[in-house]
Short mmCIF file of C-alpha atoms in Angstrom, two decimals:
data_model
loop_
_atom_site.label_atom_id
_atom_site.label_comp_id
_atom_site.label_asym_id
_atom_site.label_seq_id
_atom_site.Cartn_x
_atom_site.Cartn_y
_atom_site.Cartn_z
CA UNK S 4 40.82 -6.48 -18.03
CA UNK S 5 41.30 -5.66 -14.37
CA UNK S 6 44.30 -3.21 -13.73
CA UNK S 7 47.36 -4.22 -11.98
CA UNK S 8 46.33 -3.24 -8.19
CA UNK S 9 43.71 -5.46 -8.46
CA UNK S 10 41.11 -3.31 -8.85
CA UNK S 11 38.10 -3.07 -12.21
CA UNK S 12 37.20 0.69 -12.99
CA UNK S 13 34.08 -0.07 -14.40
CA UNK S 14 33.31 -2.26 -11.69
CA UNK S 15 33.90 0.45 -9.32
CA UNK S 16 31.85 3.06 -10.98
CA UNK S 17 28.84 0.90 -11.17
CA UNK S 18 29.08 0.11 -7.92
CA UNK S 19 28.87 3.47 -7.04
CA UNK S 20 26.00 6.29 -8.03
CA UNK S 21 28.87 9.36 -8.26
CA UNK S 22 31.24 9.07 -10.95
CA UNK S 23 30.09 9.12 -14.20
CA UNK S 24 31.96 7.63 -16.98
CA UNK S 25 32.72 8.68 -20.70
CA UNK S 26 34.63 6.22 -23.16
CA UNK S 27 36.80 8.23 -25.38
CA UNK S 28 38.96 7.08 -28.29
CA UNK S 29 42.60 6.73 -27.45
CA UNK S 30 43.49 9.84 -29.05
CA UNK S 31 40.73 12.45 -29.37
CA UNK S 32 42.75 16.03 -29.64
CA UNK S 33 39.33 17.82 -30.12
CA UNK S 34 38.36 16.85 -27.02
CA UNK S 35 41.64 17.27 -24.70
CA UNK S 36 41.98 21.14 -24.16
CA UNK S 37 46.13 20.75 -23.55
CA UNK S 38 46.46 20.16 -27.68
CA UNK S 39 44.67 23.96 -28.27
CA UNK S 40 47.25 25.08 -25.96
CA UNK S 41 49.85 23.32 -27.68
CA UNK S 42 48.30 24.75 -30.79
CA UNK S 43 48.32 28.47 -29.36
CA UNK S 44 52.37 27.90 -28.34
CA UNK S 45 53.48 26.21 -31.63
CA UNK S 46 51.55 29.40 -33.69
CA UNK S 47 52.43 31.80 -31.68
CA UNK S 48 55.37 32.24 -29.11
CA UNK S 49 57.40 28.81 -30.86
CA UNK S 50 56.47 29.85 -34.28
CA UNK S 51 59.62 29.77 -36.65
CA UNK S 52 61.99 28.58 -33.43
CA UNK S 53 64.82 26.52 -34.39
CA UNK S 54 66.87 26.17 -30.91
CA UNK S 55 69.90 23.86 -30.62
CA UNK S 56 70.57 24.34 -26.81
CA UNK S 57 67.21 22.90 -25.09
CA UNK S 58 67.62 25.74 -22.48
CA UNK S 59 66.29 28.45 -24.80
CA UNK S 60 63.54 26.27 -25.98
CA UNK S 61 62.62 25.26 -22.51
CA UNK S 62 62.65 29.17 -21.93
CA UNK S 63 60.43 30.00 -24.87
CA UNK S 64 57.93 27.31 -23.72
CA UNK S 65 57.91 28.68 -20.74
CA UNK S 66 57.14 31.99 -21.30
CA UNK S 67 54.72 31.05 -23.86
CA UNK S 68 52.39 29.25 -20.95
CA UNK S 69 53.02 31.97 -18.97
CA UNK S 70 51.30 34.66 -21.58
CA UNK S 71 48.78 32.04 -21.63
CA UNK S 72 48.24 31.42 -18.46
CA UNK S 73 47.41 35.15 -17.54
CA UNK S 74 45.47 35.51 -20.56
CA UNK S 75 42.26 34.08 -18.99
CA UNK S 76 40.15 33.94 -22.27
CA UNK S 77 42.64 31.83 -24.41
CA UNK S 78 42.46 29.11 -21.71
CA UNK S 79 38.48 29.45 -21.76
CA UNK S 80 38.52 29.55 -25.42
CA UNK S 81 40.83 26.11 -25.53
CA UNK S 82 37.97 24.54 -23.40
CA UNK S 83 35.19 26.01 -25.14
CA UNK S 84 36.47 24.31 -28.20
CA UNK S 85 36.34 20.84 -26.88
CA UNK S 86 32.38 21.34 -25.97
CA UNK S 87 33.89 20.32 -22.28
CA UNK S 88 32.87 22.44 -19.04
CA UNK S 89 33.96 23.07 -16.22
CA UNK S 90 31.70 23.04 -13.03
CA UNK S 91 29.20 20.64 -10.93
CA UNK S 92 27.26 18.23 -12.95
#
């Protein structure tokens, strides 16, 4: 089915020698490293939350990302888990 600008993906990639496409099911968490993230927030800094106003929860999230975010090896270890890499081909 081509997509609404006119244009087929896989018509496009064959055409060309650089991408290189992968067919995934529509939802695949083991392989999308955003749901162990998720997964790291809802067990850990939104664990037992129950917020009304959406401020504090929006405030929880974020500081949640943020210990994350500077915790290098819990990103690494959310990718590691998908069997996904990150690098030239």
């Amino acid at each position: 089915m081509p997509d609404p600008a006119g244009y087929d993906l896989r018509e496009f990639a064959e055409a060309r020698d650089w991408p290189t496409v992968y067919c995934l099911p529509p939802y695949a968490p083991d392989l999308n490293p955003v749901d162990g993230i998720w997964s790291l927030l809802r067990c850990g800094r939104l664990s037992n939350v129950a917020s009304a106003p959406s401020k504090h929860l929006e405030q929880r999230i974020r500081r949640g990302l943020r210990h994350i975010q500077y915790r290098g090896h819990l990103m690494d270890g959310c990718l590691t888990e998908t069997g996904l890499t990150i690098g030239p081909a």
